[in-house]
CSV table of C-alpha atoms in Angstrom, one decimal:
chain,number,residue,atom,x,y,z
A,1,UNK,CA,65.0,124.8,41.7
A,2,UNK,CA,64.7,123.6,38.1
A,3,UNK,CA,64.8,119.9,37.6
A,4,UNK,CA,65.7,117.9,34.4
A,5,UNK,CA,64.7,114.4,33.4
A,6,UNK,CA,67.2,111.9,34.7
A,7,UNK,CA,67.6,110.1,31.3
A,8,UNK,CA,67.8,113.2,29.2
A,9,UNK,CA,71.3,114.6,29.3
A,10,UNK,CA,71.4,118.3,28.2
A,11,UNK,CA,73.7,119.7,25.5
A,12,UNK,CA,77.1,120.0,27.2
A,13,UNK,CA,77.7,123.4,25.5
A,14,UNK,CA,74.8,124.9,27.4
A,15,UNK,CA,75.5,127.1,30.5
A,16,UNK,CA,73.9,126.8,33.9
A,17,UNK,CA,70.8,128.3,32.4
A,18,UNK,CA,69.7,124.7,31.6
A,19,UNK,CA,69.3,124.2,35.3
A,20,UNK,CA,67.7,127.6,35.9
A,21,UNK,CA,70.7,129.4,37.3
A,22,UNK,CA,73.0,132.3,36.3
A,23,UNK,CA,76.7,131.9,36.1
A,24,UNK,CA,77.9,134.0,39.1
A,25,UNK,CA,80.9,132.1,40.5
A,26,UNK,CA,84.0,132.6,38.4
A,27,UNK,CA,84.7,129.6,36.2
A,28,UNK,CA,88.5,129.5,36.4
A,29,UNK,CA,89.5,126.0,37.8
A,30,UNK,CA,91.4,123.6,35.6
A,31,UNK,CA,91.7,119.8,36.0
A,32,UNK,CA,94.5,120.0,38.6
A,33,UNK,CA,92.7,122.6,40.6
A,34,UNK,CA,89.6,120.4,40.6
A,35,UNK,CA,91.6,117.4,41.7
A,36,UNK,CA,93.1,119.6,44.4
A,37,UNK,CA,89.6,120.5,45.7
A,38,UNK,CA,88.8,116.9,46.3
A,39,UNK,CA,92.3,115.8,47.5
A,40,UNK,CA,92.7,118.7,49.9
A,41,UNK,CA,89.3,118.0,51.6
A,42,UNK,CA,90.4,114.4,52.1
A,43,UNK,CA,93.9,115.6,53.1
A,44,UNK,CA,95.5,112.3,53.8
A,45,UNK,CA,98.3,113.8,56.0
A,46,UNK,CA,95.8,115.8,58.1
A,47,UNK,CA,93.4,112.9,58.8
A,48,UNK,CA,95.9,110.1,59.1
A,49,UNK,CA,98.0,112.0,61.6
A,50,UNK,CA,94.9,113.1,63.5
A,51,UNK,CA,93.3,109.6,63.9
A,52,UNK,CA,96.2,107.1,63.6
A,53,UNK,CA,96.7,107.0,67.4
A,54,UNK,CA,93.0,106.4,67.9
A,55,UNK,CA,92.9,103.5,65.4
A,56,UNK,CA,96.0,101.9,66.9
A,57,UNK,CA,94.7,102.3,70.5
A,58,UNK,CA,91.6,100.3,69.8
A,59,UNK,CA,92.7,97.9,67.1
A,60,UNK,CA,96.5,97.4,67.4
A,61,UNK,CA,98.4,96.7,64.2
A,62,UNK,CA,95.4,94.8,62.7
A,63,UNK,CA,93.5,98.0,62.3
A,64,UNK,CA,95.4,98.5,59.0
A,65,UNK,CA,93.1,95.9,57.3
A,66,UNK,CA,90.1,98.2,57.8
A,67,UNK,CA,91.7,100.5,55.3
A,68,UNK,CA,91.2,98.5,52.1
A,69,UNK,CA,87.7,97.6,53.1
A,70,UNK,CA,86.8,101.3,53.6
A,71,UNK,CA,88.6,102.3,50.4
A,72,UNK,CA,86.6,99.7,48.4
A,73,UNK,CA,83.3,100.9,49.8
A,74,UNK,CA,84.1,104.6,49.3
A,75,UNK,CA,85.2,103.9,45.7
A,76,UNK,CA,81.8,102.5,45.0
A,77,UNK,CA,80.2,105.7,46.4
A,78,UNK,CA,82.6,107.9,44.4
A,79,UNK,CA,81.8,106.0,41.2
A,80,UNK,CA,78.1,106.8,41.6
A,81,UNK,CA,79.0,110.5,42.3
A,82,UNK,CA,81.1,110.6,39.2
A,83,UNK,CA,78.1,109.6,37.1
A,84,UNK,CA,76.0,112.3,38.8
A,85,UNK,CA,78.7,115.0,38.5
A,86,UNK,CA,78.8,114.4,34.7
A,87,UNK,CA,75.1,115.0,34.4
A,88,UNK,CA,74.5,117.7,37.1
A,89,UNK,CA,77.7,119.9,37.3
A,90,UNK,CA,76.2,122.2,40.0
A,91,UNK,CA,77.4,123.6,43.3
A,92,UNK,CA,75.7,122.1,46.3
A,93,UNK,CA,76.3,118.7,44.8
A,94,UNK,CA,74.8,116.4,47.4
A,95,UNK,CA,71.7,118.6,47.8
A,96,UNK,CA,71.3,119.1,44.1
A,97,UNK,CA,71.8,115.4,43.2
A,98,UNK,CA,69.5,114.1,46.0
A,99,UNK,CA,66.7,116.6,45.0
A,100,UNK,CA,66.8,115.5,41.4
A,101,UNK,CA,66.9,111.8,42.3
A,102,UNK,CA,64.1,111.9,44.9
A,103,UNK,CA,61.9,114.8,46.0
A,104,UNK,CA,62.7,118.4,46.9
A,105,UNK,CA,61.9,117.7,50.5
A,106,UNK,CA,64.3,114.7,50.7
A,107,UNK,CA,67.0,116.5,48.9
A,108,UNK,CA,66.7,119.5,51.3
A,109,UNK,CA,67.3,117.2,54.2
A,110,UNK,CA,70.3,115.7,52.4
A,111,UNK,CA,71.7,119.1,51.9
A,112,UNK,CA,70.9,120.2,55.4
A,113,UNK,CA,72.6,117.2,57.0
A,114,UNK,CA,75.5,117.6,54.6
A,115,UNK,CA,76.2,121.3,55.3
A,116,UNK,CA,75.9,120.8,59.1
A,117,UNK,CA,78.3,117.8,58.8
A,118,UNK,CA,80.7,119.9,56.7
A,119,UNK,CA,80.8,122.6,59.3
A,120,UNK,CA,81.6,120.0,61.9
A,121,UNK,CA,84.4,118.6,59.6
A,122,UNK,CA,85.9,122.1,59.4
A,123,UNK,CA,86.1,122.2,63.2
A,124,UNK,CA,87.5,118.7,63.4
A,125,UNK,CA,90.2,119.5,60.7
A,126,UNK,CA,91.2,122.6,62.6
A,127,UNK,CA,91.7,120.6,65.8
A,128,UNK,CA,94.3,118.4,63.9
A,129,UNK,CA,97.0,121.2,64.5
A,130,UNK,CA,97.3,119.9,68.0
A,131,UNK,CA,98.6,116.6,66.8
A,132,UNK,CA,101.5,118.3,65.0
A,133,UNK,CA,102.4,121.8,66.1
A,134,UNK,CA,103.5,121.1,69.8
A,135,UNK,CA,105.6,118.2,68.4
A,136,UNK,CA,107.2,120.6,65.9
A,137,UNK,CA,107.9,123.2,68.6
A,138,UNK,CA,106.9,123.1,72.3
A,139,UNK,CA,106.2,126.9,72.1
A,140,UNK,CA,102.9,126.0,70.3
A,141,UNK,CA,101.6,124.5,73.5
A,142,UNK,CA,100.1,127.8,74.7
A,143,UNK,CA,97.9,126.4,77.4
A,144,UNK,CA,99.3,124.1,80.0
A,145,UNK,CA,102.1,121.5,79.5
A,146,UNK,CA,100.4,118.3,78.3
A,147,UNK,CA,100.0,118.3,74.4
A,148,UNK,CA,98.0,115.1,74.2
A,149,UNK,CA,94.6,116.1,72.6
A,150,UNK,CA,92.8,113.9,75.0
A,151,UNK,CA,94.2,115.8,78.0
A,152,UNK,CA,92.5,119.0,79.4
A,153,UNK,CA,95.6,121.1,78.4
A,154,UNK,CA,95.8,119.5,74.9
A,155,UNK,CA,92.1,119.9,74.3
A,156,UNK,CA,92.0,123.6,75.3
A,157,UNK,CA,95.2,124.3,73.3
A,158,UNK,CA,93.7,122.5,70.2
A,159,UNK,CA,90.7,124.8,70.4
A,160,UNK,CA,92.8,127.9,70.6
A,161,UNK,CA,95.1,126.8,67.6
A,162,UNK,CA,91.9,125.8,65.7
A,163,UNK,CA,90.3,129.3,66.1
A,164,UNK,CA,93.5,131.0,64.8
A,165,UNK,CA,93.5,128.7,61.8
A,166,UNK,CA,89.8,129.4,61.1
A,167,UNK,CA,90.5,133.1,61.0
A,168,UNK,CA,93.1,132.6,58.3
A,169,UNK,CA,91.1,130.2,56.2
A,170,UNK,CA,88.0,132.5,56.4
A,171,UNK,CA,90.1,135.4,55.1
A,172,UNK,CA,91.3,133.4,52.1
A,173,UNK,CA,87.8,132.2,51.5
A,174,UNK,CA,86.6,135.8,51.0
A,175,UNK,CA,89.6,137.2,49.0
A,176,UNK,CA,89.4,135.8,45.5
A,177,UNK,CA,88.7,132.6,43.6
A,178,UNK,CA,92.2,132.7,42.0
A,179,UNK,CA,93.9,133.1,45.4
A,180,UNK,CA,91.9,130.2,46.8
A,181,UNK,CA,92.8,128.0,43.8
A,182,UNK,CA,96.5,128.9,44.0
A,183,UNK,CA,96.7,128.1,47.7
A,184,UNK,CA,95.0,124.8,47.1
A,185,UNK,CA,97.2,123.8,44.3
A,186,UNK,CA,100.4,124.7,46.1
A,187,UNK,CA,99.2,123.0,49.3
A,188,UNK,CA,98.2,119.8,47.6
A,189,UNK,CA,101.4,119.6,45.7
A,190,UNK,CA,103.4,120.0,48.9
A,191,UNK,CA,101.2,117.4,50.6
A,192,UNK,CA,101.6,114.8,47.9
A,193,UNK,CA,105.4,115.3,47.9
A,194,UNK,CA,105.5,115.1,51.7
A,195,UNK,CA,103.3,112.0,51.8
A,196,UNK,CA,105.6,110.1,49.4
A,197,UNK,CA,108.7,111.2,51.3
A,198,UNK,CA,107.1,110.0,54.6
A,199,UNK,CA,106.3,106.6,53.0
A,200,UNK,CA,109.7,106.1,51.5
A,201,UNK,CA,111.7,107.3,54.5
A,202,UNK,CA,109.7,105.3,57.0
A,203,UNK,CA,110.0,102.1,54.9
A,204,UNK,CA,113.8,102.5,54.8
A,205,UNK,CA,113.7,102.7,58.6
A,206,UNK,CA,111.5,99.6,59.1
A,207,UNK,CA,111.9,97.7,62.3
A,208,UNK,CA,109.7,94.8,61.5
A,209,UNK,CA,107.9,93.0,58.6
A,210,UNK,CA,104.3,93.5,57.3
A,211,UNK,CA,103.2,90.3,59.1
A,212,UNK,CA,102.7,92.4,62.3
A,213,UNK,CA,99.5,93.8,60.7
A,214,UNK,CA,97.9,90.4,61.5
A,215,UNK,CA,98.4,91.0,65.2
A,216,UNK,CA,95.2,92.0,66.9
A,217,UNK,CA,94.7,94.1,70.1
A,218,UNK,CA,95.8,92.8,73.4
A,219,UNK,CA,92.2,92.8,74.7
A,220,UNK,CA,88.8,92.4,73.0
A,221,UNK,CA,87.7,90.6,69.9
A,222,UNK,CA,89.1,91.0,66.4
A,223,UNK,CA,85.8,92.1,64.8
A,224,UNK,CA,85.3,94.9,67.4
A,225,UNK,CA,88.9,96.1,66.9
A,226,UNK,CA,88.4,96.3,63.2
A,227,UNK,CA,85.0,98.1,63.5
A,228,UNK,CA,86.4,100.8,65.8
A,229,UNK,CA,89.7,100.8,63.9
A,230,UNK,CA,87.8,101.6,60.7
A,231,UNK,CA,87.1,105.0,62.1
A,232,UNK,CA,90.5,106.2,61.0
A,233,UNK,CA,90.0,105.1,57.4
A,234,UNK,CA,86.4,106.3,57.4
A,235,UNK,CA,87.5,109.8,58.6
A,236,UNK,CA,90.3,110.0,56.0
A,237,UNK,CA,88.2,109.0,52.9
A,238,UNK,CA,85.5,111.6,52.9
A,239,UNK,CA,85.2,114.8,50.9
A,240,UNK,CA,86.0,113.5,47.4
A,241,UNK,CA,82.7,115.0,46.3
A,242,UNK,CA,84.3,118.4,46.6
A,243,UNK,CA,85.4,118.2,43.0
A,244,UNK,CA,81.7,118.1,42.1
A,245,UNK,CA,81.0,120.8,44.6
A,246,UNK,CA,83.3,123.1,42.7
A,247,UNK,CA,81.7,122.3,39.3
A,248,UNK,CA,80.4,125.8,38.7
A,249,UNK,CA,83.9,127.1,39.1
A,250,UNK,CA,85.5,124.4,36.9
A,251,UNK,CA,86.2,124.6,33.2
A,252,UNK,CA,84.7,121.6,31.3
A,253,UNK,CA,83.0,120.3,34.5
A,254,UNK,CA,81.2,117.4,32.8
A,255,UNK,CA,84.5,116.0,31.7
A,256,UNK,CA,86.7,117.1,34.6
A,257,UNK,CA,84.7,116.5,37.8
A,258,UNK,CA,83.9,112.8,37.4
A,259,UNK,CA,87.6,112.0,36.8
A,260,UNK,CA,88.9,114.1,39.6
A,261,UNK,CA,86.4,112.7,42.1
A,262,UNK,CA,87.8,109.2,41.4
A,263,UNK,CA,91.5,110.2,41.1
A,264,UNK,CA,91.4,112.2,44.3
A,265,UNK,CA,89.9,109.4,46.3
A,266,UNK,CA,92.2,106.7,44.7
A,267,UNK,CA,95.4,108.8,45.3
A,268,UNK,CA,94.4,109.6,48.9
A,269,UNK,CA,93.4,106.0,49.6
A,270,UNK,CA,96.6,104.5,48.4
A,271,UNK,CA,98.9,107.1,50.0
A,272,UNK,CA,97.0,106.9,53.3
A,273,UNK,CA,97.2,103.1,53.4
A,274,UNK,CA,101.0,103.2,52.7
A,275,UNK,CA,101.5,105.8,55.4
A,276,UNK,CA,99.7,103.7,58.0
A,277,UNK,CA,101.6,100.6,57.0
A,278,UNK,CA,105.0,102.4,57.0
A,279,UNK,CA,104.2,104.0,60.4
A,280,UNK,CA,103.5,100.5,61.9
A,281,UNK,CA,106.7,99.1,60.4
A,282,UNK,CA,109.0,102.0,61.5
A,283,UNK,CA,107.6,102.6,65.0
A,284,UNK,CA,110.4,102.2,67.6
A,285,UNK,CA,108.0,100.2,69.7
A,286,UNK,CA,104.5,98.8,69.4
A,287,UNK,CA,104.1,98.2,73.1
A,288,UNK,CA,105.4,101.3,74.9
A,289,UNK,CA,102.0,103.0,74.6
A,290,UNK,CA,103.2,106.0,72.6
A,291,UNK,CA,101.7,104.9,69.3
A,292,UNK,CA,98.3,105.0,71.0
A,293,UNK,CA,98.8,108.5,72.3
A,294,UNK,CA,101.3,110.4,70.1
A,295,UNK,CA,100.7,108.6,66.9
A,296,UNK,CA,102.7,109.2,63.7
A,297,UNK,CA,104.3,112.4,65.0
A,298,UNK,CA,106.2,110.2,67.5
A,299,UNK,CA,107.2,107.8,64.7
A,300,UNK,CA,108.6,110.6,62.5
A,301,UNK,CA,110.6,112.3,65.1
A,302,UNK,CA,111.8,109.1,66.7
A,303,UNK,CA,112.7,107.2,63.5
A,304,UNK,CA,113.9,110.0,61.3
A,305,UNK,CA,115.5,112.3,63.9
A,306,UNK,CA,114.4,115.8,64.8
A,307,UNK,CA,115.7,117.5,61.7
A,308,UNK,CA,114.0,115.4,59.0
A,309,UNK,CA,111.0,114.5,61.2
A,310,UNK,CA,110.2,118.1,62.0
A,311,UNK,CA,110.6,119.2,58.4
A,312,UNK,CA,108.0,116.6,57.4
A,313,UNK,CA,105.8,117.7,60.3
A,314,UNK,CA,105.9,121.2,58.9
A,315,UNK,CA,104.6,119.8,55.6
A,316,UNK,CA,101.7,118.2,57.6
A,317,UNK,CA,100.9,121.7,59.0
A,318,UNK,CA,100.6,122.9,55.5
A,319,UNK,CA,98.3,120.0,54.7
A,320,UNK,CA,96.1,120.7,57.7
A,321,UNK,CA,95.8,124.4,56.7
A,322,UNK,CA,94.8,123.6,53.2
A,323,UNK,CA,92.4,120.9,54.2
A,324,UNK,CA,90.6,123.3,56.6
A,325,UNK,CA,90.5,125.8,53.8
A,326,UNK,CA,89.1,123.3,51.3
A,327,UNK,CA,86.4,121.9,53.6
A,328,UNK,CA,85.3,125.4,54.5
A,329,UNK,CA,85.1,126.2,50.8
A,330,UNK,CA,83.0,123.2,50.1
A,331,UNK,CA,80.6,123.9,53.0
A,332,UNK,CA,80.3,127.5,51.7
A,333,UNK,CA,79.3,126.3,48.2
A,334,UNK,CA,76.6,124.1,49.8
A,335,UNK,CA,75.2,127.0,51.7
A,336,UNK,CA,75.3,129.2,48.6
A,337,UNK,CA,73.5,126.5,46.5
A,338,UNK,CA,70.7,126.0,49.0
A,339,UNK,CA,70.3,129.7,49.7
A,340,UNK,CA,70.1,130.4,45.9
A,341,UNK,CA,67.0,128.2,45.8
A,342,UNK,CA,65.6,130.2,48.8
A,343,UNK,CA,65.8,127.1,51.0
A,344,UNK,CA,67.6,128.5,54.1
A,345,UNK,CA,67.2,131.3,56.6
A,346,UNK,CA,68.7,134.6,55.4
A,347,UNK,CA,68.8,133.1,51.9
A,348,UNK,CA,69.1,136.5,50.1
A,349,UNK,CA,72.3,137.3,52.0
A,350,UNK,CA,73.8,133.8,51.8
A,351,UNK,CA,73.2,133.6,48.0
A,352,UNK,CA,75.0,136.9,47.2
A,353,UNK,CA,78.2,136.5,45.2
A,354,UNK,CA,80.8,139.3,45.2
A,355,UNK,CA,81.1,140.1,41.5
A,356,UNK,CA,84.7,141.2,41.8
A,357,UNK,CA,86.1,138.2,43.6
A,358,UNK,CA,83.5,135.6,42.5
A,359,UNK,CA,83.2,134.4,46.1
A,360,UNK,CA,80.1,133.9,48.2
A,361,UNK,CA,81.3,135.9,51.2
A,362,UNK,CA,78.5,135.4,53.7
A,363,UNK,CA,78.5,131.6,53.6
A,364,UNK,CA,82.3,131.6,54.2
A,365,UNK,CA,81.9,133.8,57.3
A,366,UNK,CA,79.0,131.7,58.5
A,367,UNK,CA,80.9,128.4,58.2
A,368,UNK,CA,84.0,129.9,59.9
A,369,UNK,CA,82.0,131.3,62.8
A,370,UNK,CA,79.9,128.2,63.5
A,371,UNK,CA,83.0,125.9,63.3
A,372,UNK,CA,84.9,128.2,65.8
A,373,UNK,CA,81.9,128.0,68.1
A,374,UNK,CA,82.0,124.2,68.0
A,375,UNK,CA,85.7,124.3,69.0
A,376,UNK,CA,84.6,125.7,72.3
A,377,UNK,CA,83.4,122.2,73.3
A,378,UNK,CA,87.0,121.2,73.6
A,379,UNK,CA,87.3,123.6,76.6
A,380,UNK,CA,84.5,121.7,78.3
A,381,UNK,CA,86.1,118.2,78.0
A,382,UNK,CA,88.8,116.4,76.1
A,383,UNK,CA,86.3,113.8,74.9
A,384,UNK,CA,84.9,116.5,72.6
A,385,UNK,CA,87.9,115.9,70.3
A,386,UNK,CA,86.6,112.4,69.4
A,387,UNK,CA,82.9,113.4,69.6
A,388,UNK,CA,83.4,116.1,67.0
A,389,UNK,CA,85.5,113.9,64.8
A,390,UNK,CA,83.1,110.9,64.6
A,391,UNK,CA,80.0,113.1,64.4
A,392,UNK,CA,81.2,114.8,61.2
A,393,UNK,CA,81.9,111.4,59.6
A,394,UNK,CA,78.5,110.1,60.4
A,395,UNK,CA,76.8,113.2,59.0
A,396,UNK,CA,78.6,113.0,55.7
A,397,UNK,CA,78.1,109.2,55.4
A,398,UNK,CA,74.4,109.6,56.0
A,399,UNK,CA,74.2,112.5,53.4
A,400,UNK,CA,76.1,110.3,50.9
A,401,UNK,CA,73.5,107.5,51.5
A,402,UNK,CA,70.7,110.0,50.8
A,403,UNK,CA,72.2,110.2,47.3
A,404,UNK,CA,73.2,106.6,46.6
A,405,UNK,CA,69.9,105.3,48.0
A,406,UNK,CA,67.6,107.2,45.6
A,407,UNK,CA,70.0,106.5,42.8
A,408,UNK,CA,69.7,102.8,43.4
A,409,UNK,CA,65.9,103.1,43.5
A,410,UNK,CA,66.0,104.8,40.1
A,411,UNK,CA,68.2,102.1,38.6
A,412,UNK,CA,65.8,99.4,39.9
A,413,UNK,CA,62.8,101.2,38.4
A,414,UNK,CA,64.6,101.6,35.1
A,415,UNK,CA,64.8,105.4,35.4
A,416,UNK,CA,68.5,105.7,35.1
A,417,UNK,CA,69.6,104.6,31.6
A,418,UNK,CA,72.8,104.7,29.8
A,419,UNK,CA,74.1,108.2,28.9
A,420,UNK,CA,73.0,109.6,25.6
A,421,UNK,CA,75.0,112.8,26.0
A,422,UNK,CA,78.5,113.9,25.6
A,423,UNK,CA,80.8,116.1,27.6
A,424,UNK,CA,82.4,119.4,26.6
A,425,UNK,CA,85.0,117.6,24.5
A,426,UNK,CA,82.5,115.5,22.6
A,427,UNK,CA,83.2,112.2,24.4
A,428,UNK,CA,80.4,110.2,26.0
A,429,UNK,CA,79.5,111.2,29.6
A,430,UNK,CA,81.0,109.1,32.3
A,431,UNK,CA,78.9,106.1,33.0
A,432,UNK,CA,79.2,102.8,34.9
A,433,UNK,CA,77.1,101.0,32.3
A,434,UNK,CA,76.2,97.5,33.2
A,435,UNK,CA,78.3,97.8,36.4
A,436,UNK,CA,76.0,100.5,37.7
A,437,UNK,CA,73.6,98.4,39.6
A,438,UNK,CA,76.1,96.2,41.5
A,439,UNK,CA,78.4,99.1,42.3
A,440,UNK,CA,75.4,101.3,43.4
A,441,UNK,CA,74.1,98.4,45.6
A,442,UNK,CA,77.5,98.0,47.2
A,443,UNK,CA,77.7,101.8,47.9
A,444,UNK,CA,74.3,101.8,49.6
A,445,UNK,CA,74.9,98.7,51.8
A,446,UNK,CA,78.4,99.9,52.8
A,447,UNK,CA,77.2,103.4,53.5
A,448,UNK,CA,74.3,102.3,55.8
A,449,UNK,CA,76.4,99.7,57.7
A,450,UNK,CA,79.3,102.1,58.2
A,451,UNK,CA,77.0,104.9,59.4
A,452,UNK,CA,75.5,102.6,62.0
A,453,UNK,CA,79.0,101.4,63.0
A,454,UNK,CA,80.3,105.0,63.5
A,455,UNK,CA,77.2,106.2,65.3
A,456,UNK,CA,77.0,103.3,67.7
A,457,UNK,CA,77.3,104.7,71.3
A,458,UNK,CA,80.2,102.7,72.6
A,459,UNK,CA,81.0,103.8,76.1
A,460,UNK,CA,84.6,102.6,75.8
A,461,UNK,CA,85.1,104.8,72.8
A,462,UNK,CA,83.2,107.9,73.5
A,463,UNK,CA,83.2,108.1,77.3
A,464,UNK,CA,86.2,106.1,78.5
A,465,UNK,CA,86.5,108.0,81.8
A,466,UNK,CA,82.8,107.7,82.6
A,467,UNK,CA,80.5,110.4,83.8
A,468,UNK,CA,79.8,112.1,80.4
A,469,UNK,CA,76.8,110.2,79.0
A,470,UNK,CA,76.2,113.1,76.6
A,471,UNK,CA,79.5,112.4,74.9
A,472,UNK,CA,78.7,108.7,74.6
A,473,UNK,CA,75.5,109.7,72.8
A,474,UNK,CA,76.8,112.9,71.2
A,475,UNK,CA,76.6,111.7,67.6
A,476,UNK,CA,73.1,110.4,67.9
A,477,UNK,CA,72.0,113.5,69.9
A,478,UNK,CA,73.6,115.9,67.4
A,479,UNK,CA,72.1,114.1,64.4
A,480,UNK,CA,68.7,114.1,66.1
A,481,UNK,CA,69.0,117.8,66.9
A,482,UNK,CA,70.0,118.5,63.3
A,483,UNK,CA,67.0,116.7,61.9
A,484,UNK,CA,64.6,118.3,64.5
A,485,UNK,CA,65.9,121.8,63.7
A,486,UNK,CA,65.4,121.1,60.0
A,487,UNK,CA,61.8,119.9,60.6
A,488,UNK,CA,61.0,123.0,62.7
A,489,UNK,CA,62.4,125.3,60.1
A,490,UNK,CA,60.5,123.7,57.3
A,491,UNK,CA,57.3,123.8,59.4
A,492,UNK,CA,57.6,127.5,60.0
A,493,UNK,CA,58.4,128.3,56.4
A,494,UNK,CA,56.2,125.6,54.8
A,495,UNK,CA,59.0,124.8,52.4
A,496,UNK,CA,58.0,122.4,49.6
């Protein structure tokens, strides 16, 4: 891997050759397609519908206030990423940025943790179908009769639906770059329209005032409720870096990627917060227990009627499909980037790009297969649903911190100066200027604290029924196994 001085921005008219790479992926994505890559990974409808019930169960209405805190923290991270995307428009963003900010070894572990986390996110996104399809039509409950994802029937059915979805997304991910882009653009447009309609319709069916968001849980302390309730927002607002991940396929990436990273997160953050608030206001009841089990699907069908409610649920299915596709694409690009540098097992195969389609086929197949294998955990126990979901968030948050941390060190040492370069349109590269240090510091502190919060092995959260200690410690064990596997691989290969 070729490195470049951090304070010396290259001529923006140069190709990937300045970084030591050939242009193999097809550069065909415009600004909206780049925005769609980030927004569809976040997929506000997928994630809010998937984790709303969990947030409400532990936090009650007050869990809404975790949303603006997480949005502020993630905006600080996204602002740092926007600076890096302007200077290093390369696939495998987290791996590439961390390697150039620190050392090749540290960057490798950042990429390794990120790609494993992305694979887990793919599995978690595919599981979201269970929150919507059975509510849309009972015939989608193919296993048993209880659709709740925390029940044995629901967990098994979620795995089955998820595997079917992964087959479809893997197929699209090997077809053609233009097909992938078209599906993303159409899906994101439908999701944005659907999200706005959900907010407007639910607000017109409000049963109460926003003051209910100051009501805490029936049991437990307020701080604990907010810490656990923040899982919902934390799960929603990840993946905005995908716009940078697709830089090698984006036209004018130095100009486009920084802006779409920030706009994707901002749009998703605002829409998601409004959906959560509207759902709380329009819910038929806050005390009948259904908000904590059926979540927003229950609110839509109860408040808007079966016809309108199910039409909007169908839009959520589209969002889930496109989200799974986008996350798998992002993970595939990370695998491709690391393999291109010879830093993974079977690198030669994983780094191969189909010249006709412009797609790295082997990484897409690898991600799809491994994510499907993870879904099998759902057959073992319903607790796997939450374990998979929170594990993927922790992995990504940790990988993000492995970028923002070294960047902060560079700033403190004076090795990250103001941009002297321009983008493809001749404008100065995106820069935080004098705000860089405080924003970067906020990003690091927030990222570390949230990673610890998410990974903390709370028995009430991860093993509520008892008897499954491995689910209580699943995130910690999975992260430890990921690092140990990485250390063992590097020891055998003596990777620099």
